[in-house]
Short mmCIF file of C-alpha atoms in Angstrom, two decimals:
data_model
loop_
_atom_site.label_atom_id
_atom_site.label_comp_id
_atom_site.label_asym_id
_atom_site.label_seq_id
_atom_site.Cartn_x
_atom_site.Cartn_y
_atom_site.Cartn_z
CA UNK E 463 0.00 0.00 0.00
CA UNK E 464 2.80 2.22 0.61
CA UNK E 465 4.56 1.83 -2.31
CA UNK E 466 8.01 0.94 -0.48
CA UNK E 467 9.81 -1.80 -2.37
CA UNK E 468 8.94 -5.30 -0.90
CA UNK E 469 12.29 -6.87 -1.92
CA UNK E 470 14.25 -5.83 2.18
CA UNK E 471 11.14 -8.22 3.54
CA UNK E 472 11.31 -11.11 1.27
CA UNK E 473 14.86 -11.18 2.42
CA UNK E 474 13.99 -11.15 6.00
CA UNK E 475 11.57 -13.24 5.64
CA UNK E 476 13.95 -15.81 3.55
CA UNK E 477 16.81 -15.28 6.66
CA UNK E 478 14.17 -16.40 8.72
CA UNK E 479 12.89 -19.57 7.25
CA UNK E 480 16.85 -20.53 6.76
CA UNK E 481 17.26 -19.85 10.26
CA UNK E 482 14.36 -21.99 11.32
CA UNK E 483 15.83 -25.02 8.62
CA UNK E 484 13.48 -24.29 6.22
CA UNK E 485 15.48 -24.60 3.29
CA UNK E 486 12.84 -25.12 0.63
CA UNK E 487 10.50 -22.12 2.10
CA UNK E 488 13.72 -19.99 2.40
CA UNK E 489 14.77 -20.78 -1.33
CA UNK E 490 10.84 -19.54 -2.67
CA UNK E 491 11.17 -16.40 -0.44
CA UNK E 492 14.31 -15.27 -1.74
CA UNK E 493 13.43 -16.20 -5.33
CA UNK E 494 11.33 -12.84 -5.12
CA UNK E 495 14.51 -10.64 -3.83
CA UNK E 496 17.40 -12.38 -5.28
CA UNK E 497 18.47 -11.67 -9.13
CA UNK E 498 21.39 -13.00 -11.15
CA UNK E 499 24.35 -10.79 -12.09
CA UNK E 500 24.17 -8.82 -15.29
CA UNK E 501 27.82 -10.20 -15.89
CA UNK E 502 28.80 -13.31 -14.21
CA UNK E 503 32.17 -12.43 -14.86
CA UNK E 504 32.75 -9.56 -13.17
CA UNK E 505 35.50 -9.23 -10.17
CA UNK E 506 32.66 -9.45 -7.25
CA UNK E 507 31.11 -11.63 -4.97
CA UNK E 508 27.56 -10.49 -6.47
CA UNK E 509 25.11 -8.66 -4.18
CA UNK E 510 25.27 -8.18 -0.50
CA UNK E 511 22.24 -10.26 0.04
CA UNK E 512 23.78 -13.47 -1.54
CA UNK E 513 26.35 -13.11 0.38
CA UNK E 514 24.64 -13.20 3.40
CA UNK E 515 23.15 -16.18 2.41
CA UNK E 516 26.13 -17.94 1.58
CA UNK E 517 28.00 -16.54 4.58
CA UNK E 518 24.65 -17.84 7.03
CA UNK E 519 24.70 -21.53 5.57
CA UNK E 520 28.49 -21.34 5.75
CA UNK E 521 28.54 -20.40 9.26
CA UNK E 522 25.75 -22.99 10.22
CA UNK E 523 28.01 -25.88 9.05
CA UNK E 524 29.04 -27.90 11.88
CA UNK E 525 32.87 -29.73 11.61
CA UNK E 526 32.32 -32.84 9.65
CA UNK E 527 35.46 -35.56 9.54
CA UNK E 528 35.25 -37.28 6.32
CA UNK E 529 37.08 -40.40 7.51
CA UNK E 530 33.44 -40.88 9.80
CA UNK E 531 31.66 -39.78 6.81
CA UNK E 532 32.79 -42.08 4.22
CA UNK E 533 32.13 -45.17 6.71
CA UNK E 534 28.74 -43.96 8.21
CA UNK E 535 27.37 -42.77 5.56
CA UNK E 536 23.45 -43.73 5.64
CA UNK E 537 22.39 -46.30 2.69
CA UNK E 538 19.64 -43.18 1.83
CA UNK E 539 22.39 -40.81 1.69
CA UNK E 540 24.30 -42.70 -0.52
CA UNK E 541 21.76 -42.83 -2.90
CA UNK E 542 20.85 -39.61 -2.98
CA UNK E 543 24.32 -38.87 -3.66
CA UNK E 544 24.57 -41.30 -6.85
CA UNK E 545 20.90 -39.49 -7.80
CA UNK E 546 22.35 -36.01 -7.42
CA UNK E 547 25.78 -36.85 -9.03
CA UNK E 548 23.96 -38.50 -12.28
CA UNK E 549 21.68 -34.98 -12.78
CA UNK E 550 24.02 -32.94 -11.62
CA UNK E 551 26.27 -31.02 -14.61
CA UNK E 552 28.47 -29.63 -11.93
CA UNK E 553 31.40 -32.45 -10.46
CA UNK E 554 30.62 -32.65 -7.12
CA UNK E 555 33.23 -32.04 -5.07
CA UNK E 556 34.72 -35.35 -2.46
CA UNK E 557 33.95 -35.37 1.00
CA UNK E 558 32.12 -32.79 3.32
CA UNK E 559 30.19 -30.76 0.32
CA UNK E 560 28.89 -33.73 -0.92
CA UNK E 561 27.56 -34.72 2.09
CA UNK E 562 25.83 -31.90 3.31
CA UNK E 563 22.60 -30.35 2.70
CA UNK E 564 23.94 -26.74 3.88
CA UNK E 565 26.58 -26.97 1.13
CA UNK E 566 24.36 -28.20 -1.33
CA UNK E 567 22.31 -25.10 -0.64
CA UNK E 568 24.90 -22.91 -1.09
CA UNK E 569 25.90 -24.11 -4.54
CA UNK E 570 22.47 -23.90 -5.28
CA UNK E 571 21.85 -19.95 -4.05
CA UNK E 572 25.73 -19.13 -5.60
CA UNK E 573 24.39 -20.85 -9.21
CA UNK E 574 21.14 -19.39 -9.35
CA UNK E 575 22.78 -16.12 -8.17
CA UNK E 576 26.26 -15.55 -7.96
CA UNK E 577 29.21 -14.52 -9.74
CA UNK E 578 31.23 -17.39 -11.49
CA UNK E 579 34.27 -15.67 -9.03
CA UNK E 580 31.87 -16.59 -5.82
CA UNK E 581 31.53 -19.67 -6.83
CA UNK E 582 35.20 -20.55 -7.90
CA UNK E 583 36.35 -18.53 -4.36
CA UNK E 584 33.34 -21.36 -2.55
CA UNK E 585 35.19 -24.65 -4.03
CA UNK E 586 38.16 -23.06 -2.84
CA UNK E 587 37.39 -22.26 0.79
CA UNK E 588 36.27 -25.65 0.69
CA UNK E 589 39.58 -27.51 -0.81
CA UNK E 590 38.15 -28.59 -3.94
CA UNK E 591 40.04 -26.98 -6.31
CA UNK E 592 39.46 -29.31 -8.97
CA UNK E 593 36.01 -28.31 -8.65
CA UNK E 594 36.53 -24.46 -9.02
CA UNK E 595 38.99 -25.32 -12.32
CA UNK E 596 36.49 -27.60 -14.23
CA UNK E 597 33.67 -24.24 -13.34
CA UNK E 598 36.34 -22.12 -14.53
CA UNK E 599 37.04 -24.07 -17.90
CA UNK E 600 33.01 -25.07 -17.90
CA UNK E 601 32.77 -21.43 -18.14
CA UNK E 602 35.27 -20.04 -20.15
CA UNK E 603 35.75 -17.13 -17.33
CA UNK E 604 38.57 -14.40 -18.51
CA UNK E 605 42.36 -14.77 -16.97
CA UNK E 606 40.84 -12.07 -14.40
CA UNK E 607 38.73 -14.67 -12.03
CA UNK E 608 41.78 -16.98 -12.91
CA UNK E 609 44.18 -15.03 -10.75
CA UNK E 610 41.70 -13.21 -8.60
CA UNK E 611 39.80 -16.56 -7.46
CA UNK E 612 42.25 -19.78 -8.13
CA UNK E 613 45.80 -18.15 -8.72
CA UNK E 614 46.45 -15.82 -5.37
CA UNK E 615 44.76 -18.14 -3.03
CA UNK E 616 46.52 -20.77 -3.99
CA UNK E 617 50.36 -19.45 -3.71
CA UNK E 618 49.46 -17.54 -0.59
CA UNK E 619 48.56 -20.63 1.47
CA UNK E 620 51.51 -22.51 -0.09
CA UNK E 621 49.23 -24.50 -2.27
CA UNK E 622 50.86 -23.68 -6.07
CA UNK E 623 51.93 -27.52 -6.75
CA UNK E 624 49.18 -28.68 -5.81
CA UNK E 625 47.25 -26.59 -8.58
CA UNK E 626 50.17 -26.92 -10.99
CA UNK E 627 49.54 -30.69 -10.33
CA UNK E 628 45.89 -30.24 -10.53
CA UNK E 629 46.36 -28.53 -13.87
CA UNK E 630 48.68 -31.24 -15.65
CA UNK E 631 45.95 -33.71 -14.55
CA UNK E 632 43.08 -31.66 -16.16
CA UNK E 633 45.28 -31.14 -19.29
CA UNK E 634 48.60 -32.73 -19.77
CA UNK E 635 49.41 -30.49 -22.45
CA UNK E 636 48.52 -27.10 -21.02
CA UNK E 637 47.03 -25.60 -24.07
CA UNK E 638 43.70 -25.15 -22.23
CA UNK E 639 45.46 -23.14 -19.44
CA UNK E 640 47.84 -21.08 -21.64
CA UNK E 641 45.71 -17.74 -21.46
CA UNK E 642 45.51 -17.91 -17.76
CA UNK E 643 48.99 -19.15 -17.51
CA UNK E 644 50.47 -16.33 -19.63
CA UNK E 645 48.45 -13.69 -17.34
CA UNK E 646 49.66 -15.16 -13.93
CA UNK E 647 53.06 -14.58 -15.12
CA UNK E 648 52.38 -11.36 -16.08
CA UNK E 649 50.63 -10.34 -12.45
CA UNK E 650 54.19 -12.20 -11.03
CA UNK E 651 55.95 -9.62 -13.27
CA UNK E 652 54.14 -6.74 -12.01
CA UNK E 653 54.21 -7.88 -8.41
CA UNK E 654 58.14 -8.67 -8.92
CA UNK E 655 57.42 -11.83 -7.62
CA UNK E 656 59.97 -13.30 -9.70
CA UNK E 657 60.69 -16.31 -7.77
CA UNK E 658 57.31 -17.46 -7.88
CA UNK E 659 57.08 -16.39 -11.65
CA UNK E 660 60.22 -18.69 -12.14
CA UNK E 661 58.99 -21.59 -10.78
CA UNK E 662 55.53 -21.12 -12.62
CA UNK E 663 57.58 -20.61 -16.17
CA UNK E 664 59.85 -23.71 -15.41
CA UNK E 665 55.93 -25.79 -14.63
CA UNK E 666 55.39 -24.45 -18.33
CA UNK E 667 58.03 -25.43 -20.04
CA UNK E 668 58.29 -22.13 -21.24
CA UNK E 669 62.26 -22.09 -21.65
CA UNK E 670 62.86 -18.73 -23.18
CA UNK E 671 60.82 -16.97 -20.99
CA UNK E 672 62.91 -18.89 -17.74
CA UNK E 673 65.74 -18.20 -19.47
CA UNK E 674 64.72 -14.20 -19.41
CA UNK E 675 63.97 -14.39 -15.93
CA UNK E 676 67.38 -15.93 -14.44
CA UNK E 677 69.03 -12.96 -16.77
CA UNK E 678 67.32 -10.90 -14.12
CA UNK E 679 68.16 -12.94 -11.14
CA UNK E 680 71.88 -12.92 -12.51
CA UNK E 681 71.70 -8.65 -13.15
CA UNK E 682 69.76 -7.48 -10.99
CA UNK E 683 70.78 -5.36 -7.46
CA UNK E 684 74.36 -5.86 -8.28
CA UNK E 685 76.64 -3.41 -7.65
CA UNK E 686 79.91 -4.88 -8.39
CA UNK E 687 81.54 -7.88 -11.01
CA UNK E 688 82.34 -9.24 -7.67
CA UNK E 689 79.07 -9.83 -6.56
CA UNK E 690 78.05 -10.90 -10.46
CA UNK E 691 80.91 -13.80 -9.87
CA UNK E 692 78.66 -14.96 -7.10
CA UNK E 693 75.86 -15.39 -8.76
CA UNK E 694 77.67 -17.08 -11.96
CA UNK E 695 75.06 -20.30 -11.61
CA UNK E 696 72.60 -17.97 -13.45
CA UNK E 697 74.23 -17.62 -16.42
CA UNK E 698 74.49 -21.83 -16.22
CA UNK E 699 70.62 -22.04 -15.73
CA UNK E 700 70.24 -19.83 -18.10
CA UNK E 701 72.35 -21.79 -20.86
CA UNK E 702 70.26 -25.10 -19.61
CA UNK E 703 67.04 -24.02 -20.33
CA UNK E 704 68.21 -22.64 -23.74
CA UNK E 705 69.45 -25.65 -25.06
CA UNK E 706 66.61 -28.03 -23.58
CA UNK E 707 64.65 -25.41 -25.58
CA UNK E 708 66.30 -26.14 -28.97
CA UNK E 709 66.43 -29.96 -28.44
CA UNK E 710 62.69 -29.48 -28.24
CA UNK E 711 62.60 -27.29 -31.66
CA UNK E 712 64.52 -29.98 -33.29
CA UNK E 713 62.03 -33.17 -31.94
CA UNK E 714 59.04 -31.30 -32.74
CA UNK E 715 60.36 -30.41 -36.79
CA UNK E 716 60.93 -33.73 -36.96
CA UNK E 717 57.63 -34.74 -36.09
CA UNK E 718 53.94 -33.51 -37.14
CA UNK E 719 54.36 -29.39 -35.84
CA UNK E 720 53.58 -29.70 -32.19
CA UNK E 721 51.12 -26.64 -30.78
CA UNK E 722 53.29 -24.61 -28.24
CA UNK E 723 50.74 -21.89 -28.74
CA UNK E 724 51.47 -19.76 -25.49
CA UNK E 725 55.09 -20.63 -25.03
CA UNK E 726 57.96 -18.00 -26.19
CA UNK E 727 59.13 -19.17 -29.39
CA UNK E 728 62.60 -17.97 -31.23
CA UNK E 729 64.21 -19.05 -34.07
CA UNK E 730 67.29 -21.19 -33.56
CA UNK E 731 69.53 -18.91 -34.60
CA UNK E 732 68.40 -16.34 -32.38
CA UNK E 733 69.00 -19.24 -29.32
CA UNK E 734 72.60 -20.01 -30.54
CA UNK E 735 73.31 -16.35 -30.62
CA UNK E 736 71.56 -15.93 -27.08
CA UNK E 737 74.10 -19.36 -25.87
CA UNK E 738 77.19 -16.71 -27.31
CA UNK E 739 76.47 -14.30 -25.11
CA UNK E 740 75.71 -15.94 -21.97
CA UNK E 741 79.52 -17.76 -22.87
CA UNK E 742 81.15 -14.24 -23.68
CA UNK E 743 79.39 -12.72 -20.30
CA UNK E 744 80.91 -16.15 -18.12
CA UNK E 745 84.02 -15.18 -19.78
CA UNK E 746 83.84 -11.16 -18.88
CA UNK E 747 82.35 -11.51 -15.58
CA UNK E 748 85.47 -14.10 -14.43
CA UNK E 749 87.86 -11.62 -15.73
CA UNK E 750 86.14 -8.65 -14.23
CA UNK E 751 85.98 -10.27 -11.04
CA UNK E 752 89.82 -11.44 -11.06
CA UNK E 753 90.41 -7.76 -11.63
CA UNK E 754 88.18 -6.56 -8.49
CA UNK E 755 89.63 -8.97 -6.46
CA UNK E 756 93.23 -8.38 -7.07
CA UNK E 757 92.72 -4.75 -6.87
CA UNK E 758 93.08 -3.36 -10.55
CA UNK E 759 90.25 -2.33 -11.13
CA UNK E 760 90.22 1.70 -12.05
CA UNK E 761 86.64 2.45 -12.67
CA UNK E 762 84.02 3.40 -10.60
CA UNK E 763 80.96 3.25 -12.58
CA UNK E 764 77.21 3.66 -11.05
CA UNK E 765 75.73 1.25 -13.08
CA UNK E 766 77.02 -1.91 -13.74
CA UNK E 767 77.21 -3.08 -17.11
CA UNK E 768 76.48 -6.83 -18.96
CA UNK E 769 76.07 -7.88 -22.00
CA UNK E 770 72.66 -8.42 -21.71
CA UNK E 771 71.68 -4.63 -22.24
CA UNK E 772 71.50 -2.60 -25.10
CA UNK E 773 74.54 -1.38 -27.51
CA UNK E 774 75.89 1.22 -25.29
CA UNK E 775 76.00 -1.15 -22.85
CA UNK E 776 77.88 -3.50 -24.21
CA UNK E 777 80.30 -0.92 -25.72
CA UNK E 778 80.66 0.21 -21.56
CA UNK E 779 81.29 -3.86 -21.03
CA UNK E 780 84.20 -3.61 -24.21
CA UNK E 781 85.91 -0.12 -22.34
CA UNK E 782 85.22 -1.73 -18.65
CA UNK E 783 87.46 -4.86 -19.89
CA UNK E 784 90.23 -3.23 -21.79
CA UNK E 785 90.72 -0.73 -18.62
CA UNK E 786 90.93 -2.90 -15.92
CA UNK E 787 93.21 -5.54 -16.51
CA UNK E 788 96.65 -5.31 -15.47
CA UNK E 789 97.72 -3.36 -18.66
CA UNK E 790 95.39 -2.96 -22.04
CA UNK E 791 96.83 -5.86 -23.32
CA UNK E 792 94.94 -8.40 -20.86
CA UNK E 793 91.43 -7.36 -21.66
CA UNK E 794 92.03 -6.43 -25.28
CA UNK E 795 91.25 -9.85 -26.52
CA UNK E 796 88.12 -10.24 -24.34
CA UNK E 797 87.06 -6.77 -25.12
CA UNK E 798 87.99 -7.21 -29.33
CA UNK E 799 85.55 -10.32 -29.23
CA UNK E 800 82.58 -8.10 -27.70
CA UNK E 801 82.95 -5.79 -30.60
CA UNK E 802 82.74 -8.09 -33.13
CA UNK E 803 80.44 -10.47 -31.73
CA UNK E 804 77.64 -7.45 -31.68
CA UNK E 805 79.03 -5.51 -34.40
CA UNK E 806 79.65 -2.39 -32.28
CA UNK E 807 81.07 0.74 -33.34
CA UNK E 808 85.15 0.19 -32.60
CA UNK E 809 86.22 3.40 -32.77
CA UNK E 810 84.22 4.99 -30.65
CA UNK E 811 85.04 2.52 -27.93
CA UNK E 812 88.93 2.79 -28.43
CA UNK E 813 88.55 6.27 -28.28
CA UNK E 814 86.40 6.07 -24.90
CA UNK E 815 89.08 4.29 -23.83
CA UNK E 816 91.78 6.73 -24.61
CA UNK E 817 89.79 9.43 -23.17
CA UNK E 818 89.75 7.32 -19.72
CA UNK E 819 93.89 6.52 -20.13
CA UNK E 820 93.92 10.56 -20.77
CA UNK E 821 92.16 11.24 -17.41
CA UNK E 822 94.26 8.41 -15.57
CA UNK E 823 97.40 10.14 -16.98
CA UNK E 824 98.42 6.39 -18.53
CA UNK E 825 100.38 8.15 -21.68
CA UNK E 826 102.33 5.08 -22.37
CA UNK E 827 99.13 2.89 -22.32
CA UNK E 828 97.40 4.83 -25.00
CA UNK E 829 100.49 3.96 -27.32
CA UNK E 830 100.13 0.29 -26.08
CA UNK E 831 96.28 0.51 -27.29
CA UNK E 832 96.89 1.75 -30.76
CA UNK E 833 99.92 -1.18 -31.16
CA UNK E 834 97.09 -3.59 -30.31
CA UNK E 835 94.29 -1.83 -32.33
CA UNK E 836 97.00 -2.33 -35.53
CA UNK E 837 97.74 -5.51 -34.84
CA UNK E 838 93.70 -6.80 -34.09
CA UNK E 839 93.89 -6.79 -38.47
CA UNK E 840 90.24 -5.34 -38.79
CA UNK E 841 91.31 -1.13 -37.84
CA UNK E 842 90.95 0.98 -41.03
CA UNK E 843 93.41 3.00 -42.34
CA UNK E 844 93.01 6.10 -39.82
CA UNK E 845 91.52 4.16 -36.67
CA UNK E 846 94.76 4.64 -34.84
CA UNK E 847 94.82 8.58 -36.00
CA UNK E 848 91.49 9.31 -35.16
CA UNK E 849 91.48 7.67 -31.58
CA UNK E 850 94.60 10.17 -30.85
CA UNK E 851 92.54 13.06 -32.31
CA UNK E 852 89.63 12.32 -30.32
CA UNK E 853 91.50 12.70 -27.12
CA UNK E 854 93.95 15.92 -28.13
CA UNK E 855 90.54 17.74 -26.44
CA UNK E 856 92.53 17.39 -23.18
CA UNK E 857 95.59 18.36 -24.51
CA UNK E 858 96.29 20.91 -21.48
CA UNK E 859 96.44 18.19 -18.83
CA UNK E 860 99.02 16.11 -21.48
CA UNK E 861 102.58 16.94 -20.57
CA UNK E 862 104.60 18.37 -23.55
CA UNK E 863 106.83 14.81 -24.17
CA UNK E 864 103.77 12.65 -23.86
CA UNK E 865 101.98 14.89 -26.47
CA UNK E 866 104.77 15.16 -28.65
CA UNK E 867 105.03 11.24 -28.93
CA UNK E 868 101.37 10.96 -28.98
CA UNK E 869 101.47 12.69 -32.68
CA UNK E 870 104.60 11.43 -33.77
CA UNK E 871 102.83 8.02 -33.46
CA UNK E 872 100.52 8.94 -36.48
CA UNK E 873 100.29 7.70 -39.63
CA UNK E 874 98.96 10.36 -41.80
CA UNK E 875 100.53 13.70 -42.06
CA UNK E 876 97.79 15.64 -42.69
CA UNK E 877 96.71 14.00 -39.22
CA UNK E 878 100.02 15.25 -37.54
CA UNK E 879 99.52 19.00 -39.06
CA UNK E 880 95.67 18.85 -37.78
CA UNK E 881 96.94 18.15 -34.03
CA UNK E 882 99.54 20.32 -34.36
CA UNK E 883 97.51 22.94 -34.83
CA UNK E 884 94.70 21.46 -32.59
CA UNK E 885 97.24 21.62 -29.61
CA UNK E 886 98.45 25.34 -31.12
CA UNK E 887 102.20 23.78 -31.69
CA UNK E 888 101.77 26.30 -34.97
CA UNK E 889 106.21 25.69 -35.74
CA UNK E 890 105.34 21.67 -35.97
CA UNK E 891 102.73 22.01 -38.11
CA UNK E 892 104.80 24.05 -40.50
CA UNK E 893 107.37 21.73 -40.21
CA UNK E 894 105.60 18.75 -41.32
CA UNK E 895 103.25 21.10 -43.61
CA UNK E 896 106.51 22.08 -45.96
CA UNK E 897 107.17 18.82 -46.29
CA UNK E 898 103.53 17.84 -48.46
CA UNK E 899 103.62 18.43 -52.56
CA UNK E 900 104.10 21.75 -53.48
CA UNK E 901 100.67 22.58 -53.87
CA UNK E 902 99.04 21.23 -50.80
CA UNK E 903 102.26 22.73 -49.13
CA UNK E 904 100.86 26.35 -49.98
CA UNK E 905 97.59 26.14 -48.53
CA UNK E 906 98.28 24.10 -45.57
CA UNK E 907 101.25 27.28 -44.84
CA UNK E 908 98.58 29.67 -45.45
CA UNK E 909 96.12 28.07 -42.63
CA UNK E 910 99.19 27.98 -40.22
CA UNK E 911 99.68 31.51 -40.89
CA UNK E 912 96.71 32.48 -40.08
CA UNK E 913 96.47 30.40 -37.16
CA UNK E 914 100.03 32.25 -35.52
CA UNK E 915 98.56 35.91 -37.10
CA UNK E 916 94.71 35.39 -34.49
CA UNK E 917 96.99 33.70 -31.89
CA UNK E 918 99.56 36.81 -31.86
CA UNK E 919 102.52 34.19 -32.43
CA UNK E 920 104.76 36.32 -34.65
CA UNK E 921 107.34 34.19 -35.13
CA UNK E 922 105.89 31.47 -36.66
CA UNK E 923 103.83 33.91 -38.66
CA UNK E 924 107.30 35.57 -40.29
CA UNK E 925 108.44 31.99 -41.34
CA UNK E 926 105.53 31.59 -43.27
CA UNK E 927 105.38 34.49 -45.23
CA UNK E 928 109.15 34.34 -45.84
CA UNK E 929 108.62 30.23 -46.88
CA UNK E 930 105.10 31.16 -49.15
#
C-alpha cells in the first residue's frame, strides 16, 4: 500500500525460514529478492544479500570428519548422492560438500545467483580446487577470475603444486590453461614476484621466458663484477634451459608441428646467438671479477654493465674490460671479441678508452692501445689517428713529451699538421706542412699563418710568409 519496495522483507523473511531449517520455504522467499548478475564475470562476490546467504549456511556448518563420513554414511544418503551426481552437470566435489545439505544449498543460491568468481572462491574455501577449475574451464571465465579466485589463493597458502599438479591432470598439455597461464606470469611480473614467476615458467616449459627471468636474477641489485661472480650459476641455468629449448625445436620439426601456442618461441639462430652471449658474459664476468679482487680495477661506474643490455651497454662492457686488466693488453682480446660479436662501433670505444687513459694520466698505455688496435687486423686505415685526435681535447692536462710522442705516433701527415695545430704547436705544423707536394704545401702554410697571425705568435707567422 505504501509503495516501499517489498524486496528488504522477502529477504527477512527468507533469513528467517533458513534460520528456522526451512530450506525449501527460504529458497521460494528469496526467489522474489534475489536476481542473477548482469555479468557473471565480473571481479565481485555479487550482491550483498547473496552473500549473506552464503555466509549464514556457511557459518551454520558444523565440523564434519570425512574419515566418519565415508564409513557412516546412511544407505539413503548414498543414494541420494549417486541421484544427485547423475543430474548434476556440476562435479561434485569429495567429501564434506557432498555430504551436506547446507553446502548443497549454497551451490544452489551461488548458481542461481552468484558470480562465477563466488563460486570458484566457494570450491576453494572448501579444498576442492578441482572443482573451481572444471567451473572455470566449464565457463570459459577471462584470466581475471583466474588469478583473482584460483591463482592468489593458492600461492598464498603454499598451495601452487598442488594446482600446478591439478592442472597437468586436467590437461597434460597445457594448451587449455595457456591464457591464464600467460596472465599469472604477467601479475608475477608486475608484483616482482619473480621467484614465484620462475617456478611457474619452469611448470610451463616455457624455456625462453625462464631463461629471461634468471638474466634478471643474474643482473639485478648488483653493484659490483664481484658480486656478479657470485651469482655465476645464473648464467648456467640460463644456458640449460636454452638448449633443452632447442632440443625441443629440433624433436618437434621432426615430427607432425607440435602446438606450443602460449610458449615463447625464437628461431634457432636467435638461441645459438643468445648461448654466445651468456659464454662471452661467463668469460667477462670471471675476468672482471679477477680484476676486483686483485685490486686493478680503475673504474668506478654507477651502473654496472652486462652484456645483456642494449649497444651502449655492451660498448661500456668492451671499455670496462680493456681498462681494468693489469695493462690494455689483458682485456684487449676479451674486449675485441665483444665488438665483433655485436658488431659495435670500434672506434668509438677505443677512443672512450683513450679518453679514460687521458684522465688516468696512462700516456704510455694509449700507445700500447693503438699497437694492439694495428695488430687486431680489422682497424681501417686512420683508426689509430682518429682515436689520438679524439682525445687531443685534453691536450692541457698532457705533458709536452707525452703529447709530442702521442702525434709522432701517427700515420697520416695531414693527421700530424691537424693536431699540431689542434694543440696550437703552430712551428710543428709548418714543419711537417713544408714537407707535403708543393701545392698542398701552400695552402696548408697559409692556414698555419693564419692560425700564428689570431693567436699573436709572430714568429711562426714571419716563417711563413718568408717560406710562401
Amino acid at each position: 500500500k505504501s509503495g516501499l519496495d517489498p524486496g528488504g522483507a522477502w529477504h527477512a523473511w527468507g533469513m528467517a525460514c533458513l534460520k528456522a531449517g526451512n530450506l525449501n520455504s527460504a529458497r521460494e522467499k528469496f526467489n522474489r529478492c534475489l536476481k542473477p548478475p548482469v555479468d557473471l564475470n565480473q571481479l565481485n562476490h555479487g550482491s550483498r544479500l547473496v552473500q549473506d546467504v552464503i555466509q549464514y549456511l556457511e557459518s551454520t556448518v558444523k565440523p564434519v570428519h570425512i574419515a566418519d563420513d565415508d564409513y557412516f554414511a546412511t544407505l539413503r544418503e548414498l543414494e541420494a548422492t549417486v541421484r544427485t551426481r547423475s543430474l548434476s552437470l556440476e562435479v561434485m566435489c569429495e567429501g564434506k560438500i557432498q555430504h551436506n545439505s547446507y553446502y548443497q544449498e549454497c551451490l544452489f543460491y551461488l548458481h542461481s545467483y552468484g558470480t562465477n568468481l563466488a563460486i570458484i572462491s566457494f570450491y576453494m574455501r572448501h579444498d576442492c580446487m578441482r572443482e573451481a577449475l572444471l567451473h572455470l574451464l566449464n565457463k570459459e571465465s577471462p584470466s581475471e577470475v583466474f588469478i583473482e579466485g584460483i591463482f592468489i589463493p593458492s600461492y598464498e597458502s603454499g598451495k601452487l603444486h598442488m594446482l600446478e599438479n591439478l592442472l597437468e591432470t586436467i590437461d597434460p598439455g597445457l594448451e587449455c590453461w595457456g591464457v591464464y597461464l600467460i596472465a599469472a606470469c604477467k601479475y608475477l611480473q608486475r608484483k616482482n614476484y619473480y621467484h614465484i614467476l620462475y617456478e611457474l615458467q619452469q611448470f610451463m616449459k616455457d624455456h625462453v621466458r625462464a631463461a629471461m627471468t634468471c638474466i634478471r636474477f643474474f643482473t639485478h641489485g648488483a653493484k659490483s663484477y664481484t658480486e656478479l661472480g657470485g651469482k655465476q650459476t645464473w648464467l648456467l641455468k640460463i644456458k640449460d634451459h636454452l638448449k633443452v629449448y632447442l632440443q625441443e625445436v629440433s624433436r618437434s620439426s621432426g615430427r607432425k608441428k607440435m602446438a606450443f601456442t602460449f610458449r615463447k618461441k625464437m628461431s634457432a639462430t636467435d638461441v645459438s646467438r643468445h648461448i654466445n652471449t651468456v659464454d662471452l658474459q661467463m668469460e667477462v664476468t670471471k675476468f672482471l671479477h679477477q680484476c676486483e679482487s686483485s685490486g686493478t680495477s680503475q673504474m668506478t661506474d654507477s651502473s654496472l654493465p652486462t652484456l645483456f643490455g642494449n649497444n651502449n651497454m655492451k660498448m661500456d662492457v668492451a671499455c670496462k674490460v680493456i681498462l681494468e686488466g693489469k695493462n690494455i693488453e689483458e682485456g684487449f682480446g676479451i674486449a675485441f671479441r665483444v665488438l665483433q660479436d655485436f658488431q659495435l662501433e670500434a672506434t668509438e670505444v677505443y677512443s672512450k678508452v683513450a679518453k679514460q687513459l687521458v684522465k688516468q694520466q696512462k700516456y704510455s698505455e694509449i700507445r700500447q692501445l693503438l699497437k694492439c688496435v694495428n695488430e687486431s687486423g680489422v682497424a681501417a686505415k686512420n683508426d689509430g689517428d682518429n682515436i689520438i685526435l679524439n682525445c687531443l681535447n685534453e691536450f692541457k692536462n698532457i705533458p709536452a713529451e707525452d703529447l709530442d710522442n702521442l702525434i709522432q705516433d701517427m700515420d697520416s701527415d695531414e693527421n700530424k699538421i691537424q693536431a699540431y695545430m689542434m694543440c696550437n704547436k703552430l712551428r710543428s705544423a709548418y714543419l711537417v706542412s713544408v714537407r707535403q707536394e708543393k701545392a698542398r704545401a701552400v695552402q696548408l702554410v697559409q692556414h698555419v699563418r693564419q692560425l700564428a697571425e689570431s693567436s699573436g705568435d709572430d714568429v711562426v707567422k714571419a716563417i711563413c710568409a718568408q717560406w710562401l
